[in-house]
């Protein structure tokens, strides 16, 4: 360095100043201390906001102690990369480069941490936990997400952006000032201290001497998933989700291992699969289902997948009185009293209802690469039997990769917003009335062609920001754009659709399924809020006689049941239950909630947790309460749960969820 530059503040030395001791690591030290302060303040604010839930969990002290530990881990991840470069750049010749690099890196890290914490409250309002993989998945659809935020959460959006910009300015000024005070050490001192610091940060990231390094599951300190998520930071939650998504082909192994033969035996041992033969070693769940109803001509099928219509909104299921049309219709067909969704996303509902596919901790197969072709769906199976197959959606069919999945797996035609001329259009596309008008026109066209048909109709009006036409319903809540009003409008549109379809010639030859993809918001103070997975389901049309299905059922049971009612006998890989043949045997449900998998059997709940021992609990459907037991679950229940969560991952990974060419 020249004599002039030696007088610069980058090389100044003043032993009376505290930053003298941090040497070339001053900006990284600022990142560590400012990050800890920022995350601790955020956690304090979130705990104060959710004080009732935190108090009920009884772990207030542990939350802050373990929270600091978790914060040190994520800050270690953000520090170790520039630290690793120190021997190359933290010298006098590259002093400005090193100071600038670490300043900008630390600024970006603090902005990332701050933005994630600022985005957390609104995410909690919607999903009852910190940002996770859903946050990442939604980033792939900026137009839809921005439209929802702008129309439904504008103050929160503007406030988050403004606060993030302010944080960026303050962080940059702080670190620019720190860079001017940075003191570089002699090369010998740098090279002697660097390995020690690198080891300290590595241990900071590992945070334990146990066999496995620390991970978010270690900070699950209570039976409340939200409270557990508050212990860690949103930055770590999202980074962990990104890492998990990269490994999701083997996602179910986070719960442990189970031999392949035990997986298959555990699934095939279900009472409703006991009479089936599984002749193919290559396709281990492939079997022939003989329809319970023998028909000269198989019936058509229409599935109406209702966006976010949980039991929360159905009075006869213990919810609000905002679905009067559905309440009338339920006495005209098969009404499911204990039907449970497999997850909390539309694509999870799609894979269960349309493909009969069980859930995993990974993303839905609708979005996974190995399922984009030759993956079994009702459309693929029915198409082989001469059915015309179609998907009708009021939004953009590319959302959540639906168009790719559907067209690659049996849907011959896709009709979305671009083919409609809606009278009312919201952020998510055409209103449900416009959607159903299009569906009615399409059904009439399909019927006129003289071939059997299958149409999947997916609604969207009941979605934030809850936009629907004026003057259609008497509002349930005074604020129009409220979920209860959106549900009531969706119900109104559904009632009009069924009434119009009933007047058509194809009604007597068509089975209609009305079912929700999931509830609007899945939240609660349970580790798995089972009551929020409860959804309505109704089968009507043709010669379907009214009855109530009271046994516990899952979304994956609907497809086999529909095939049986339609009079369609076929070979398929679905493991669901044909309720047309047996609706009395006690059933089961399987629920995927973030990284938790719940196996519900009677009132017994077995909860699998990543890298932790399973938990047992008792679920009361009347109150919606889940009480965790002190004792571990029975080994047989754990094995059944493990078999059902591992099988779909196995079938996906090996591409065995299909029928022979």
PDB file of N, CA and C in Angstrom, residues 205-290:
ATOM      1  N   UNK A 205     -22.870 -22.913  13.538  1.00  0.00           N
ATOM      2  CA  UNK A 205     -23.892 -23.432  12.635  1.00  0.00           C
ATOM      3  C   UNK A 205     -24.355 -24.809  13.090  1.00  0.00           C
ATOM      4  N   UNK A 206     -23.432 -25.658  13.483  1.00  0.00           N
ATOM      5  CA  UNK A 206     -23.809 -27.003  13.919  1.00  0.00           C
ATOM      6  C   UNK A 206     -24.604 -26.960  15.211  1.00  0.00           C
ATOM      7  N   UNK A 207     -24.154 -26.146  16.150  1.00  0.00           N
ATOM      8  CA  UNK A 207     -24.893 -25.821  17.375  1.00  0.00           C
ATOM      9  C   UNK A 207     -25.181 -27.014  18.274  1.00  0.00           C
ATOM     10  N   UNK A 208     -24.512 -28.119  18.077  1.00  0.00           N
ATOM     11  CA  UNK A 208     -24.729 -29.287  18.928  1.00  0.00           C
ATOM     12  C   UNK A 208     -23.572 -30.253  18.729  1.00  0.00           C
ATOM     13  N   UNK A 209     -23.342 -31.083  19.737  1.00  0.00           N
ATOM     14  CA  UNK A 209     -22.331 -32.139  19.616  1.00  0.00           C
ATOM     15  C   UNK A 209     -22.976 -33.478  19.301  1.00  0.00           C
ATOM     16  N   UNK A 210     -24.289 -33.474  19.084  1.00  0.00           N
ATOM     17  CA  UNK A 210     -25.002 -34.707  18.749  1.00  0.00           C
ATOM     18  C   UNK A 210     -24.606 -35.178  17.359  1.00  0.00           C
ATOM     19  N   UNK A 211     -25.099 -36.374  16.998  1.00  0.00           N
ATOM     20  CA  UNK A 211     -24.737 -36.969  15.710  1.00  0.00           C
ATOM     21  C   UNK A 211     -25.173 -36.091  14.547  1.00  0.00           C
ATOM     22  N   UNK A 212     -26.366 -35.506  14.645  1.00  0.00           N
ATOM     23  CA  UNK A 212     -26.883 -34.647  13.580  1.00  0.00           C
ATOM     24  C   UNK A 212     -26.730 -33.183  13.981  1.00  0.00           C
ATOM     25  N   UNK A 213     -26.449 -32.311  13.033  1.00  0.00           N
ATOM     26  CA  UNK A 213     -26.402 -30.881  13.362  1.00  0.00           C
ATOM     27  C   UNK A 213     -27.797 -30.351  13.679  1.00  0.00           C
ATOM     28  N   UNK A 214     -27.842 -29.190  14.285  1.00  0.00           N
ATOM     29  CA  UNK A 214     -29.134 -28.590  14.625  1.00  0.00           C
ATOM     30  C   UNK A 214     -29.934 -28.318  13.365  1.00  0.00           C
ATOM     31  N   UNK A 215     -31.243 -28.462  13.481  1.00  0.00           N
ATOM     32  CA  UNK A 215     -32.157 -28.187  12.373  1.00  0.00           C
ATOM     33  C   UNK A 215     -33.440 -27.631  12.966  1.00  0.00           C
ATOM     34  N   UNK A 216     -34.321 -27.055  12.158  1.00  0.00           N
ATOM     35  CA  UNK A 216     -35.536 -26.443  12.709  1.00  0.00           C
ATOM     36  C   UNK A 216     -36.371 -27.377  13.572  1.00  0.00           C
ATOM     37  N   UNK A 217     -36.327 -28.688  13.280  1.00  0.00           N
ATOM     38  CA  UNK A 217     -37.127 -29.631  14.076  1.00  0.00           C
ATOM     39  C   UNK A 217     -36.681 -29.660  15.538  1.00  0.00           C
ATOM     40  N   UNK A 218     -35.409 -29.358  15.803  1.00  0.00           N
ATOM     41  CA  UNK A 218     -34.922 -29.376  17.181  1.00  0.00           C
ATOM     42  C   UNK A 218     -35.550 -28.280  18.027  1.00  0.00           C
ATOM     43  N   UNK A 219     -36.147 -27.290  17.377  1.00  0.00           N
ATOM     44  CA  UNK A 219     -36.707 -26.159  18.100  1.00  0.00           C
ATOM     45  C   UNK A 219     -38.227 -26.250  18.223  1.00  0.00           C
ATOM     46  N   UNK A 220     -38.759 -27.444  17.949  1.00  0.00           N
ATOM     47  CA  UNK A 220     -40.189 -27.684  18.172  1.00  0.00           C
ATOM     48  C   UNK A 220     -40.362 -28.024  19.646  1.00  0.00           C
ATOM     49  N   UNK A 221     -40.642 -27.018  20.448  1.00  0.00           N
ATOM     50  CA  UNK A 221     -40.623 -27.153  21.901  1.00  0.00           C
ATOM     51  C   UNK A 221     -42.005 -27.358  22.514  1.00  0.00           C
ATOM     52  N   UNK A 222     -43.054 -27.227  21.703  1.00  0.00           N
ATOM     53  CA  UNK A 222     -44.404 -27.317  22.261  1.00  0.00           C
ATOM     54  C   UNK A 222     -45.307 -28.081  21.306  1.00  0.00           C
ATOM     55  N   UNK A 223     -46.562 -28.208  21.679  1.00  0.00           N
ATOM     56  CA  UNK A 223     -47.548 -28.859  20.833  1.00  0.00           C
ATOM     57  C   UNK A 223     -48.277 -27.896  19.929  1.00  0.00           C
ATOM     58  N   UNK A 224     -47.814 -26.652  19.840  1.00  0.00           N
ATOM     59  CA  UNK A 224     -48.440 -25.644  18.992  1.00  0.00           C
ATOM     60  C   UNK A 224     -47.466 -25.300  17.867  1.00  0.00           C
ATOM     61  N   UNK A 225     -47.850 -25.612  16.620  1.00  0.00           N
ATOM     62  CA  UNK A 225     -46.949 -25.410  15.482  1.00  0.00           C
ATOM     63  C   UNK A 225     -46.566 -23.948  15.299  1.00  0.00           C
ATOM     64  N   UNK A 226     -47.503 -23.035  15.552  1.00  0.00           N
ATOM     65  CA  UNK A 226     -47.176 -21.618  15.406  1.00  0.00           C
ATOM     66  C   UNK A 226     -46.116 -21.202  16.416  1.00  0.00           C
ATOM     67  N   UNK A 227     -46.308 -21.562  17.670  1.00  0.00           N
ATOM     68  CA  UNK A 227     -45.346 -21.211  18.714  1.00  0.00           C
ATOM     69  C   UNK A 227     -43.972 -21.780  18.380  1.00  0.00           C
ATOM     70  N   UNK A 228     -43.941 -23.024  17.903  1.00  0.00           N
ATOM     71  CA  UNK A 228     -42.668 -23.618  17.508  1.00  0.00           C
ATOM     72  C   UNK A 228     -41.997 -22.807  16.404  1.00  0.00           C
ATOM     73  N   UNK A 229     -42.783 -22.323  15.449  1.00  0.00           N
ATOM     74  CA  UNK A 229     -42.198 -21.577  14.336  1.00  0.00           C
ATOM     75  C   UNK A 229     -41.650 -20.230  14.784  1.00  0.00           C
ATOM     76  N   UNK A 230     -42.176 -19.676  15.888  1.00  0.00           N
ATOM     77  CA  UNK A 230     -41.679 -18.386  16.377  1.00  0.00           C
ATOM     78  C   UNK A 230     -40.290 -18.505  16.984  1.00  0.00           C
ATOM     79  N   UNK A 231     -39.889 -19.711  17.374  1.00  0.00           N
ATOM     80  CA  UNK A 231     -38.572 -19.887  17.993  1.00  0.00           C
ATOM     81  C   UNK A 231     -37.471 -19.603  16.981  1.00  0.00           C
ATOM     82  N   UNK A 232     -37.641 -20.086  15.761  1.00  0.00           N
ATOM     83  CA  UNK A 232     -36.625 -19.841  14.745  1.00  0.00           C
ATOM     84  C   UNK A 232     -36.968 -18.553  13.984  1.00  0.00           C
ATOM     85  N   UNK A 233     -36.108 -18.161  13.084  1.00  0.00           N
ATOM     86  CA  UNK A 233     -36.358 -16.957  12.286  1.00  0.00           C
ATOM     87  C   UNK A 233     -37.015 -17.342  10.966  1.00  0.00           C
ATOM     88  N   UNK A 234     -37.675 -16.386  10.342  1.00  0.00           N
ATOM     89  CA  UNK A 234     -38.280 -16.641   9.043  1.00  0.00           C
ATOM     90  C   UNK A 234     -37.214 -16.884   7.982  1.00  0.00           C
ATOM     91  N   UNK A 235     -36.075 -16.230   8.115  1.00  0.00           N
ATOM     92  CA  UNK A 235     -34.993 -16.448   7.149  1.00  0.00           C
ATOM     93  C   UNK A 235     -34.551 -17.902   7.165  1.00  0.00           C
ATOM     94  N   UNK A 236     -34.362 -18.464   8.354  1.00  0.00           N
ATOM     95  CA  UNK A 236     -33.935 -19.864   8.441  1.00  0.00           C
ATOM     96  C   UNK A 236     -35.049 -20.791   7.964  1.00  0.00           C
ATOM     97  N   UNK A 237     -36.288 -20.472   8.304  1.00  0.00           N
ATOM     98  CA  UNK A 237     -37.420 -21.291   7.871  1.00  0.00           C
ATOM     99  C   UNK A 237     -37.460 -21.397   6.345  1.00  0.00           C
ATOM    100  N   UNK A 238     -37.251 -20.273   5.663  1.00  0.00           N
ATOM    101  CA  UNK A 238     -37.290 -20.265   4.193  1.00  0.00           C
ATOM    102  C   UNK A 238     -36.051 -20.948   3.611  1.00  0.00           C
ATOM    103  N   UNK A 239     -34.882 -20.673   4.184  1.00  0.00           N
ATOM    104  CA  UNK A 239     -33.672 -21.331   3.689  1.00  0.00           C
ATOM    105  C   UNK A 239     -33.758 -22.838   3.868  1.00  0.00           C
ATOM    106  N   UNK A 240     -34.308 -23.283   4.980  1.00  0.00           N
ATOM    107  CA  UNK A 240     -34.486 -24.714   5.212  1.00  0.00           C
ATOM    108  C   UNK A 240     -35.473 -25.302   4.212  1.00  0.00           C
ATOM    109  N   UNK A 241     -36.520 -24.542   3.890  1.00  0.00           N
ATOM    110  CA  UNK A 241     -37.506 -25.017   2.912  1.00  0.00           C
ATOM    111  C   UNK A 241     -36.863 -25.174   1.535  1.00  0.00           C
ATOM    112  N   UNK A 242     -35.990 -24.232   1.168  1.00  0.00           N
ATOM    113  CA  UNK A 242     -35.301 -24.334  -0.122  1.00  0.00           C
ATOM    114  C   UNK A 242     -34.444 -25.594  -0.162  1.00  0.00           C
ATOM    115  N   UNK A 243     -33.726 -25.849   0.942  1.00  0.00           N
ATOM    116  CA  UNK A 243     -32.912 -27.058   1.003  1.00  0.00           C
ATOM    117  C   UNK A 243     -33.753 -28.318   0.924  1.00  0.00           C
ATOM    118  N   UNK A 244     -34.903 -28.309   1.604  1.00  0.00           N
ATOM    119  CA  UNK A 244     -35.781 -29.482   1.584  1.00  0.00           C
ATOM    120  C   UNK A 244     -36.349 -29.722   0.199  1.00  0.00           C
ATOM    121  N   UNK A 245     -36.681 -28.632  -0.517  1.00  0.00           N
ATOM    122  CA  UNK A 245     -37.250 -28.772  -1.861  1.00  0.00           C
ATOM    123  C   UNK A 245     -36.235 -29.389  -2.823  1.00  0.00           C
ATOM    124  N   UNK A 246     -34.964 -29.146  -2.583  1.00  0.00           N
ATOM    125  CA  UNK A 246     -33.931 -29.729  -3.443  1.00  0.00           C
ATOM    126  C   UNK A 246     -33.792 -31.233  -3.213  1.00  0.00           C
ATOM    127  N   UNK A 247     -34.223 -31.700  -2.047  1.00  0.00           N
ATOM    128  CA  UNK A 247     -34.085 -33.117  -1.710  1.00  0.00           C
ATOM    129  C   UNK A 247     -35.429 -33.843  -1.703  1.00  0.00           C
ATOM    130  N   UNK A 248     -36.454 -33.226  -2.293  1.00  0.00           N
ATOM    131  CA  UNK A 248     -37.794 -33.728  -2.047  1.00  0.00           C
ATOM    132  C   UNK A 248     -38.109 -35.060  -2.717  1.00  0.00           C
ATOM    133  N   UNK A 249     -37.298 -35.545  -3.622  1.00  0.00           N
ATOM    134  CA  UNK A 249     -37.546 -36.866  -4.185  1.00  0.00           C
ATOM    135  C   UNK A 249     -37.516 -37.928  -3.094  1.00  0.00           C
ATOM    136  N   UNK A 250     -36.767 -37.688  -2.034  1.00  0.00           N
ATOM    137  CA  UNK A 250     -36.730 -38.613  -0.904  1.00  0.00           C
ATOM    138  C   UNK A 250     -37.314 -37.957   0.347  1.00  0.00           C
ATOM    139  N   UNK A 251     -38.325 -37.155   0.132  1.00  0.00           N
ATOM    140  CA  UNK A 251     -38.839 -36.309   1.202  1.00  0.00           C
ATOM    141  C   UNK A 251     -39.332 -37.071   2.412  1.00  0.00           C
ATOM    142  N   UNK A 252     -39.998 -38.202   2.216  1.00  0.00           N
ATOM    143  CA  UNK A 252     -40.621 -38.897   3.340  1.00  0.00           C
ATOM    144  C   UNK A 252     -39.596 -39.506   4.282  1.00  0.00           C
ATOM    145  N   UNK A 253     -38.328 -39.621   3.831  1.00  0.00           N
ATOM    146  CA  UNK A 253     -37.305 -40.176   4.709  1.00  0.00           C
ATOM    147  C   UNK A 253     -36.985 -39.277   5.891  1.00  0.00           C
ATOM    148  N   UNK A 254     -37.531 -38.059   5.911  1.00  0.00           N
ATOM    149  CA  UNK A 254     -37.304 -37.203   7.076  1.00  0.00           C
ATOM    150  C   UNK A 254     -37.946 -37.801   8.326  1.00  0.00           C
ATOM    151  N   UNK A 255     -38.871 -38.726   8.156  1.00  0.00           N
ATOM    152  CA  UNK A 255     -39.542 -39.344   9.300  1.00  0.00           C
ATOM    153  C   UNK A 255     -38.860 -40.632   9.760  1.00  0.00           C
ATOM    154  N   UNK A 256     -37.862 -41.085   9.019  1.00  0.00           N
ATOM    155  CA  UNK A 256     -37.210 -42.343   9.355  1.00  0.00           C
ATOM    156  C   UNK A 256     -37.229 -43.267   8.157  1.00  0.00           C
ATOM    157  N   UNK A 257     -36.963 -44.533   8.395  1.00  0.00           N
ATOM    158  CA  UNK A 257     -36.928 -45.515   7.314  1.00  0.00           C
ATOM    159  C   UNK A 257     -37.846 -46.683   7.631  1.00  0.00           C
ATOM    160  N   UNK A 258     -38.316 -47.306   6.573  1.00  0.00           N
ATOM    161  CA  UNK A 258     -39.140 -48.505   6.689  1.00  0.00           C
ATOM    162  C   UNK A 258     -38.856 -49.344   5.460  1.00  0.00           C
ATOM    163  N   UNK A 259     -38.609 -50.623   5.672  1.00  0.00           N
ATOM    164  CA  UNK A 259     -38.261 -51.505   4.565  1.00  0.00           C
ATOM    165  C   UNK A 259     -39.366 -51.498   3.510  1.00  0.00           C
ATOM    166  N   UNK A 260     -38.954 -51.646   2.265  1.00  0.00           N
ATOM    167  CA  UNK A 260     -39.895 -51.579   1.145  1.00  0.00           C
ATOM    168  C   UNK A 260     -41.027 -52.587   1.291  1.00  0.00           C
ATOM    169  N   UNK A 261     -40.694 -53.818   1.686  1.00  0.00           N
ATOM    170  CA  UNK A 261     -41.745 -54.830   1.811  1.00  0.00           C
ATOM    171  C   UNK A 261     -42.739 -54.473   2.904  1.00  0.00           C
ATOM    172  N   UNK A 262     -42.269 -53.805   3.948  1.00  0.00           N
ATOM    173  CA  UNK A 262     -43.181 -53.389   5.014  1.00  0.00           C
ATOM    174  C   UNK A 262     -44.044 -52.211   4.569  1.00  0.00           C
ATOM    175  N   UNK A 263     -43.484 -51.348   3.740  1.00  0.00           N
ATOM    176  CA  UNK A 263     -44.276 -50.241   3.198  1.00  0.00           C
ATOM    177  C   UNK A 263     -45.445 -50.792   2.397  1.00  0.00           C
ATOM    178  N   UNK A 264     -45.142 -51.707   1.477  1.00  0.00           N
ATOM    179  CA  UNK A 264     -46.199 -52.262   0.623  1.00  0.00           C
ATOM    180  C   UNK A 264     -47.190 -53.078   1.438  1.00  0.00           C
ATOM    181  N   UNK A 265     -46.699 -53.881   2.373  1.00  0.00           N
ATOM    182  CA  UNK A 265     -47.591 -54.708   3.188  1.00  0.00           C
ATOM    183  C   UNK A 265     -48.481 -53.832   4.056  1.00  0.00           C
ATOM    184  N   UNK A 266     -47.919 -52.747   4.601  1.00  0.00           N
ATOM    185  CA  UNK A 266     -48.691 -51.867   5.460  1.00  0.00           C
ATOM    186  C   UNK A 266     -49.835 -51.189   4.729  1.00  0.00           C
ATOM    187  N   UNK A 267     -49.607 -50.834   3.467  1.00  0.00           N
ATOM    188  CA  UNK A 267     -50.659 -50.190   2.674  1.00  0.00           C
ATOM    189  C   UNK A 267     -51.683 -51.211   2.195  1.00  0.00           C
ATOM    190  N   UNK A 268     -51.205 -52.335   1.699  1.00  0.00           N
ATOM    191  CA  UNK A 268     -52.116 -53.344   1.160  1.00  0.00           C
ATOM    192  C   UNK A 268     -52.967 -54.022   2.221  1.00  0.00           C
ATOM    193  N   UNK A 269     -52.577 -53.899   3.484  1.00  0.00           N
ATOM    194  CA  UNK A 269     -53.319 -54.560   4.565  1.00  0.00           C
ATOM    195  C   UNK A 269     -54.611 -53.836   4.925  1.00  0.00           C
ATOM    196  N   UNK A 270     -54.874 -52.692   4.337  1.00  0.00           N
ATOM    197  CA  UNK A 270     -56.119 -51.980   4.611  1.00  0.00           C
ATOM    198  C   UNK A 270     -57.311 -52.873   4.262  1.00  0.00           C
ATOM    199  N   UNK A 271     -58.359 -52.881   5.082  1.00  0.00           N
ATOM    200  CA  UNK A 271     -59.504 -53.780   4.840  1.00  0.00           C
ATOM    201  C   UNK A 271     -60.085 -53.653   3.435  1.00  0.00           C
ATOM    202  N   UNK A 272     -60.138 -52.439   2.894  1.00  0.00           N
ATOM    203  CA  UNK A 272     -60.767 -52.235   1.587  1.00  0.00           C
ATOM    204  C   UNK A 272     -59.867 -52.655   0.425  1.00  0.00           C
ATOM    205  N   UNK A 273     -58.604 -52.980   0.708  1.00  0.00           N
ATOM    206  CA  UNK A 273     -57.714 -53.479  -0.334  1.00  0.00           C
ATOM    207  C   UNK A 273     -57.452 -54.976  -0.182  1.00  0.00           C
ATOM    208  N   UNK A 274     -57.996 -55.573   0.863  1.00  0.00           N
ATOM    209  CA  UNK A 274     -57.682 -56.971   1.181  1.00  0.00           C
ATOM    210  C   UNK A 274     -58.095 -57.964   0.117  1.00  0.00           C
ATOM    211  N   UNK A 275     -59.160 -57.684  -0.638  1.00  0.00           N
ATOM    212  CA  UNK A 275     -59.652 -58.633  -1.643  1.00  0.00           C
ATOM    213  C   UNK A 275     -59.019 -58.427  -3.014  1.00  0.00           C
ATOM    214  N   UNK A 276     -58.176 -57.421  -3.148  1.00  0.00           N
ATOM    215  CA  UNK A 276     -57.567 -57.148  -4.446  1.00  0.00           C
ATOM    216  C   UNK A 276     -56.271 -57.934  -4.621  1.00  0.00           C
ATOM    217  N   UNK A 277     -55.953 -58.230  -5.858  1.00  0.00           N
ATOM    218  CA  UNK A 277     -54.671 -58.836  -6.202  1.00  0.00           C
ATOM    219  C   UNK A 277     -53.770 -57.753  -6.776  1.00  0.00           C
ATOM    220  N   UNK A 278     -52.488 -57.841  -6.447  1.00  0.00           N
ATOM    221  CA  UNK A 278     -51.500 -56.892  -6.946  1.00  0.00           C
ATOM    222  C   UNK A 278     -50.460 -57.688  -7.727  1.00  0.00           C
ATOM    223  N   UNK A 279     -50.741 -57.985  -8.993  1.00  0.00           N
ATOM    224  CA  UNK A 279     -49.923 -58.942  -9.743  1.00  0.00           C
ATOM    225  C   UNK A 279     -48.600 -58.411 -10.262  1.00  0.00           C
ATOM    226  N   UNK A 280     -48.416 -57.089 -10.283  1.00  0.00           N
ATOM    227  CA  UNK A 280     -47.228 -56.530 -10.924  1.00  0.00           C
ATOM    228  C   UNK A 280     -46.177 -56.123  -9.900  1.00  0.00           C
ATOM    229  N   UNK A 281     -45.003 -56.717 -10.006  1.00  0.00           N
ATOM    230  CA  UNK A 281     -43.898 -56.296  -9.136  1.00  0.00           C
ATOM    231  C   UNK A 281     -43.389 -54.927  -9.548  1.00  0.00           C
ATOM    232  N   UNK A 282     -43.495 -54.616 -10.838  1.00  0.00           N
ATOM    233  CA  UNK A 282     -43.026 -53.322 -11.338  1.00  0.00           C
ATOM    234  C   UNK A 282     -43.942 -52.183 -10.893  1.00  0.00           C
ATOM    235  N   UNK A 283     -45.251 -52.453 -10.843  1.00  0.00           N
ATOM    236  CA  UNK A 283     -46.235 -51.447 -10.442  1.00  0.00           C
ATOM    237  C   UNK A 283     -46.950 -51.977  -9.200  1.00  0.00           C
ATOM    238  N   UNK A 284     -46.355 -51.778  -8.029  1.00  0.00           N
ATOM    239  CA  UNK A 284     -46.774 -52.510  -6.834  1.00  0.00           C
ATOM    240  C   UNK A 284     -48.165 -52.198  -6.302  1.00  0.00           C
ATOM    241  N   UNK A 285     -48.782 -51.085  -6.709  1.00  0.00           N
ATOM    242  CA  UNK A 285     -50.149 -50.818  -6.235  1.00  0.00           C
ATOM    243  C   UNK A 285     -51.184 -51.014  -7.341  1.00  0.00           C
ATOM    244  N   UNK A 286     -50.760 -51.427  -8.512  1.00  0.00           N
ATOM    245  CA  UNK A 286     -51.698 -51.637  -9.617  1.00  0.00           C
ATOM    246  C   UNK A 286     -52.621 -52.809  -9.302  1.00  0.00           C
ATOM    247  N   UNK A 287     -53.917 -52.596  -9.463  1.00  0.00           N
ATOM    248  CA  UNK A 287     -54.896 -53.659  -9.231  1.00  0.00           C
ATOM    249  C   UNK A 287     -56.142 -53.384 -10.052  1.00  0.00           C
ATOM    250  N   UNK A 288     -56.978 -54.390 -10.161  1.00  0.00           N
ATOM    251  CA  UNK A 288     -58.218 -54.233 -10.922  1.00  0.00           C
ATOM    252  C   UNK A 288     -59.362 -53.969  -9.953  1.00  0.00           C
ATOM    253  N   UNK A 289     -60.043 -52.859 -10.154  1.00  0.00           N
ATOM    254  CA  UNK A 289     -61.214 -52.517  -9.340  1.00  0.00           C
ATOM    255  C   UNK A 289     -62.478 -52.815 -10.140  1.00  0.00           C
ATOM    256  N   UNK A 290     -63.288 -53.712  -9.612  1.00  0.00           N
ATOM    257  CA  UNK A 290     -64.568 -54.024 -10.231  1.00  0.00           C
ATOM    258  C   UNK A 290     -65.619 -53.072  -9.674  1.00  0.00           C
TER     259      UNK A 290
END
